[in-house]
């Protein structure tokens, strides 16, 4: 089985910064894409940032220029550096990874349980 564990959430003031981490562990042959999603209160989950295995990245328009996604393949870990935070960034942030497990060689998506980010004005 594969587990994704997010950390680094918390409370920040508008204009501040937080860094989220997502560590994947378990039976992993390889990880292709990793991504961060968020779900604001009362709203649907949305894609925030995506990073391919080769390192190419994509961002939601609302976070472009403020957030940076990165990954450490040796540690099976993804990061989300969030700068110039705004109250509208308040949400539960989820990590997702597309993982190939040794037993099946099938690419499957796994999710973390989420970490709360709250930005005060």
Coordinates of N, CA and C in Angstrom, one line a residue:
X1 N 0.8 -1.2 0.0 CA 0.0 0.0 0.0 C 0.9 1.2 0.0
X2 N 0.3 2.3 -0.5 CA 1.0 3.6 -0.6 C 0.4 4.6 0.3
X3 N 1.2 5.4 1.1 CA 0.7 6.4 1.9 C 1.3 7.8 1.5
X4 N 0.5 8.8 1.5 CA 0.9 10.2 1.3 C 0.6 10.9 2.6
X5 N 1.6 11.6 3.1 CA 1.4 12.4 4.3 C 1.8 13.8 4.1
X6 N 0.8 14.7 4.3 CA 1.1 16.1 4.1 C 1.5 16.7 5.5
X7 N 2.3 17.8 5.4 CA 2.7 18.5 6.7 C 3.0 19.9 6.3
X8 N 3.0 20.8 7.3 CA 3.4 22.2 7.1 C 2.3 23.2 7.0
X9 N 1.1 22.7 7.1 CA 0.0 23.6 7.2 C -0.1 24.4 8.5
X10 N -1.0 25.3 8.5 CA -1.2 26.1 9.8 C -1.8 27.4 9.5
X11 N -1.5 28.3 10.4 CA -2.1 29.7 10.3 C -1.0 30.7 9.9
X12 N -1.4 31.5 8.9 CA -0.5 32.5 8.5 C -1.2 33.8 8.3
X13 N -0.5 34.9 8.3 CA -1.1 36.2 8.0 C -1.1 36.5 6.6
X14 N -1.9 37.3 6.1 CA -1.9 37.8 4.7 C -0.5 38.4 4.4
X15 N 0.1 37.9 3.3 CA 1.4 38.4 2.9 C 2.5 37.5 3.4
X16 N 2.1 36.5 4.2 CA 3.1 35.6 4.8 C 3.4 34.4 3.9
X17 N 4.1 33.5 4.4 CA 4.5 32.3 3.7 C 4.3 31.0 4.5
X18 N 4.1 29.9 3.8 CA 4.1 28.6 4.4 C 4.7 27.6 3.3
X19 N 5.3 26.5 3.8 CA 5.8 25.5 3.0 C 5.2 24.2 3.3
X20 N 4.5 23.6 2.4 CA 3.9 22.3 2.6 C 4.8 21.2 2.0
X21 N 4.8 20.1 2.7 CA 5.5 18.9 2.3 C 4.6 17.7 2.1
X22 N 4.9 16.8 1.2 CA 4.1 15.6 1.0 C 5.1 14.5 0.8
X23 N 5.1 13.6 1.7 CA 6.0 12.4 1.7 C 5.2 11.2 1.3
X24 N 5.7 10.5 0.3 CA 5.1 9.2 -0.1 C 5.9 8.1 0.4
X25 N 5.2 7.1 0.9 CA 5.9 5.9 1.4 C 5.1 4.6 1.1
X26 N 5.8 3.5 1.3 CA 5.1 2.2 1.1 C 5.7 1.5 -0.1
X27 N 4.9 0.7 -0.7 CA 5.3 -0.1 -1.8 C 5.3 0.7 -3.1
X28 N 6.4 1.3 -3.4 CA 6.5 2.2 -4.6 C 7.6 1.7 -5.5
X29 N 7.2 1.5 -6.8 CA 8.2 1.3 -7.8 C 8.7 2.6 -8.4
X30 N 7.7 3.5 -8.7 CA 8.1 4.8 -9.3 C 6.9 5.7 -9.1
X31 N 7.2 7.0 -9.1 CA 6.2 8.0 -9.0 C 6.3 8.9 -10.3
X32 N 5.2 9.1 -11.0 CA 5.2 10.0 -12.1 C 4.8 11.4 -11.6
X33 N 3.6 11.8 -11.9 CA 3.2 13.1 -11.6 C 2.9 13.3 -10.1
X34 N 3.1 14.4 -9.5 CA 2.7 14.8 -8.2 C 1.9 16.1 -8.3
X35 N 1.0 16.3 -7.4 CA 0.2 17.5 -7.5 C -0.3 18.0 -6.1
X36 N -0.7 19.2 -6.1 CA -1.3 19.8 -4.9 C -2.7 20.3 -5.3
X37 N -3.7 19.9 -4.5 CA -5.1 20.4 -4.7 C -5.5 21.1 -3.4
X38 N -6.6 21.9 -3.5 CA -7.1 22.5 -2.3 C -8.6 22.5 -2.4
X39 N -9.2 22.5 -1.2 CA -10.7 22.6 -1.1 C -11.0 23.7 -0.1
X40 N -11.4 24.9 -0.6 CA -11.8 26.0 0.3 C -13.2 25.6 0.9
X41 N -13.5 26.2 2.0 CA -14.8 25.9 2.7 C -16.0 26.1 1.8
X42 N -16.8 25.1 1.7 CA -18.0 25.2 0.9 C -17.8 25.1 -0.6
X43 N -16.6 24.8 -1.0 CA -16.3 24.8 -2.4 C -15.8 23.4 -2.9
X44 N -15.7 23.3 -4.2 CA -15.1 22.0 -4.7 C -13.6 22.0 -4.7
X45 N -13.1 20.8 -4.7 CA -11.6 20.7 -4.7 C -11.1 21.2 -6.1
X46 N -10.0 21.9 -6.1 CA -9.4 22.4 -7.3 C -7.9 22.2 -7.3
X47 N -7.4 22.1 -8.6 CA -6.0 21.8 -8.8 C -5.2 23.1 -8.5
X48 N -4.1 23.1 -7.7 CA -3.3 24.2 -7.4 C -2.0 24.2 -8.2
X49 N -1.3 23.1 -8.2 CA -0.1 23.0 -8.9 C 0.2 21.5 -9.2
X50 N 1.0 21.3 -10.3 CA 1.3 20.0 -10.8 C 2.7 19.9 -11.2
X51 N 3.4 18.8 -10.9 CA 4.8 18.6 -11.4 C 4.9 17.2 -12.0
X52 N 5.5 17.2 -13.2 CA 5.7 15.9 -13.8 C 7.0 15.3 -13.3
X53 N 7.2 14.0 -13.7 CA 8.4 13.3 -13.3 C 9.6 14.0 -13.7
X54 N 9.6 14.6 -14.9 CA 10.7 15.3 -15.4 C 11.0 16.7 -14.9
X55 N 10.0 17.2 -14.1 CA 10.1 18.5 -13.4 C 9.3 19.6 -14.0
X56 N 8.6 19.4 -15.1 CA 7.8 20.5 -15.7 C 6.6 20.7 -14.8
X57 N 6.2 22.0 -14.7 CA 5.2 22.4 -13.7 C 4.1 23.2 -14.4
X58 N 2.9 23.1 -13.7 CA 1.8 23.9 -14.1 C 1.1 24.4 -12.9
X59 N 0.5 25.6 -13.0 CA -0.2 26.2 -11.8 C -1.5 26.8 -12.2
X60 N -2.4 26.8 -11.2 CA -3.7 27.5 -11.4 C -3.4 29.0 -11.5
X61 N -4.2 29.7 -12.3 CA -3.9 31.1 -12.5 C -3.9 31.9 -11.2
X62 N -4.7 31.5 -10.2 CA -4.8 32.2 -9.0 C -3.6 32.1 -8.1
X63 N -2.7 31.2 -8.4 CA -1.5 31.1 -7.5 C -0.2 31.3 -8.3
X64 N -0.3 31.5 -9.6 CA 0.9 31.7 -10.5 C 1.7 32.9 -10.0
X65 N 3.0 32.8 -9.8 CA 3.8 33.8 -9.3 C 3.9 33.9 -7.8
X66 N 3.1 33.2 -7.1 CA 3.1 33.2 -5.7 C 3.5 31.8 -5.1
X67 N 3.1 30.7 -5.7 CA 3.3 29.4 -5.3 C 4.3 28.7 -6.2
X68 N 5.2 27.8 -5.6 CA 6.1 27.1 -6.3 C 6.1 25.6 -5.9
X69 N 5.9 24.7 -6.8 CA 5.9 23.3 -6.6 C 7.2 22.7 -6.9
X70 N 7.7 21.8 -6.1 CA 9.0 21.2 -6.4 C 8.9 19.7 -5.9
X71 N 9.9 18.9 -6.2 CA 9.9 17.6 -5.7 C 11.4 17.1 -5.6
X72 N 11.5 16.1 -4.6 CA 12.8 15.5 -4.4 C 12.5 14.0 -4.7
X73 N 12.9 13.5 -5.9 CA 12.6 12.2 -6.3 C 13.3 11.1 -5.4
X74 N 14.5 11.5 -4.9 CA 15.2 10.5 -4.0 C 14.4 10.3 -2.7
X75 N 13.6 11.3 -2.3 CA 12.9 11.2 -1.0 C 11.4 10.9 -1.3
X76 N 11.0 10.8 -2.5 CA 9.6 10.6 -2.9 C 8.7 11.7 -2.2
X77 N 9.2 12.9 -2.3 CA 8.5 14.0 -1.6 C 8.3 15.2 -2.5
X78 N 7.1 15.8 -2.4 CA 6.8 17.0 -3.1 C 6.6 18.2 -2.1
X79 N 6.9 19.4 -2.6 CA 6.8 20.5 -1.7 C 5.9 21.6 -2.4
X80 N 5.3 22.4 -1.6 CA 4.6 23.6 -2.2 C 5.0 24.8 -1.3
X81 N 5.8 25.7 -1.9 CA 6.2 26.9 -1.3 C 5.1 27.9 -1.6
X82 N 4.5 28.5 -0.6 CA 3.4 29.4 -0.8 C 3.8 30.8 -0.2
X83 N 4.0 31.8 -1.1 CA 4.4 33.1 -0.7 C 3.2 34.1 -0.9
X84 N 3.3 35.2 -0.3 CA 2.3 36.3 -0.5 C 0.9 35.7 -0.3
X85 N 0.7 35.0 0.8 CA -0.6 34.3 1.0 C -1.7 35.3 1.1
X86 N -2.9 34.9 0.6 CA -4.1 35.8 0.7 C -5.2 35.0 1.5
X87 N -6.1 35.7 2.1 CA -7.2 35.0 2.8 C -7.9 34.0 1.9
X88 N -8.0 34.3 0.6 CA -8.7 33.3 -0.3 C -7.9 32.0 -0.5
X89 N -6.7 32.0 0.0 CA -5.9 30.7 -0.1 C -6.3 29.8 1.0
X90 N -7.1 30.2 1.9 CA -7.6 29.4 3.0 C -8.3 28.1 2.5
X91 N -7.8 27.0 2.9 CA -8.4 25.7 2.3 C -7.7 24.5 3.0
X92 N -8.3 23.4 2.8 CA -7.6 22.1 3.1 C -6.8 21.8 1.8
X93 N -5.5 21.6 2.0 CA -4.6 21.3 0.9 C -4.3 19.8 0.9
X94 N -4.5 19.2 -0.3 CA -4.3 17.7 -0.5 C -3.2 17.5 -1.5
X95 N -2.4 16.5 -1.2 CA -1.3 16.0 -2.1 C -1.9 14.8 -2.8
X96 N -1.5 14.7 -4.1 CA -1.8 13.6 -4.9 C -0.6 13.1 -5.7
X97 N -0.5 11.8 -5.9 CA 0.6 11.3 -6.6 C 0.2 10.1 -7.5
X98 N 0.7 10.0 -8.7 CA 0.5 8.9 -9.6 C 1.6 7.9 -9.4
X99 N 1.3 6.7 -8.9 CA 2.3 5.8 -8.4 C 2.2 4.4 -9.1
X100 N 3.3 3.9 -9.4 CA 3.4 2.5 -9.9 C 3.9 1.6 -8.8
X101 N 3.1 0.6 -8.4 CA 3.5 -0.3 -7.3 C 4.1 -1.5 -7.9
X102 N 5.0 -2.2 -7.2 CA 5.7 -3.3 -7.8 C 4.8 -4.5 -8.1
X103 N 3.8 -4.7 -7.3 CA 3.0 -5.9 -7.5 C 2.2 -6.0 -8.7
X104 N 1.7 -4.8 -9.2 CA 0.8 -4.8 -10.3 C 1.4 -4.1 -11.5
X105 N 2.4 -3.2 -11.3 CA 2.9 -2.3 -12.4 C 1.9 -1.5 -13.0
X106 N 0.8 -1.2 -12.3 CA -0.3 -0.3 -12.8 C -0.1 1.0 -12.1
X107 N -0.3 2.1 -12.9 CA -0.2 3.4 -12.4 C -1.6 3.8 -11.8
X108 N -1.5 4.2 -10.5 CA -2.7 4.5 -9.8 C -2.5 5.8 -9.0
X109 N -3.6 6.5 -8.8 CA -3.5 7.8 -8.1 C -3.8 7.6 -6.6
X110 N -3.0 8.2 -5.8 CA -3.1 8.1 -4.4 C -3.3 9.6 -3.8
X111 N -4.0 9.7 -2.7 CA -4.2 11.0 -2.1 C -3.8 11.0 -0.6
X112 N -3.4 12.1 -0.2 CA -3.1 12.3 1.3 C -4.4 12.7 1.9
X113 N -4.4 12.9 3.2 CA -5.6 13.2 4.0 C -5.8 14.7 4.1
X114 N -4.8 15.5 3.7 CA -5.0 16.9 3.7 C -4.4 17.6 4.9
X115 N -4.1 18.9 4.7 CA -3.6 19.7 5.8 C -4.2 21.1 5.7
X116 N -4.6 21.6 6.8 CA -5.4 22.9 6.8 C -4.4 24.1 6.7
X117 N -4.8 25.0 5.8 CA -4.1 26.3 5.7 C -5.1 27.4 5.9
X118 N -4.8 28.2 6.9 CA -5.7 29.3 7.2 C -4.9 30.6 7.1
X119 N -5.4 31.5 6.3 CA -4.7 32.8 6.1 C -5.7 33.9 6.7
X120 N -5.2 34.7 7.6 CA -5.9 35.7 8.2 C -5.6 37.1 7.6
X121 N -6.6 37.9 7.5 CA -6.4 39.2 6.9 C -5.8 40.3 7.9

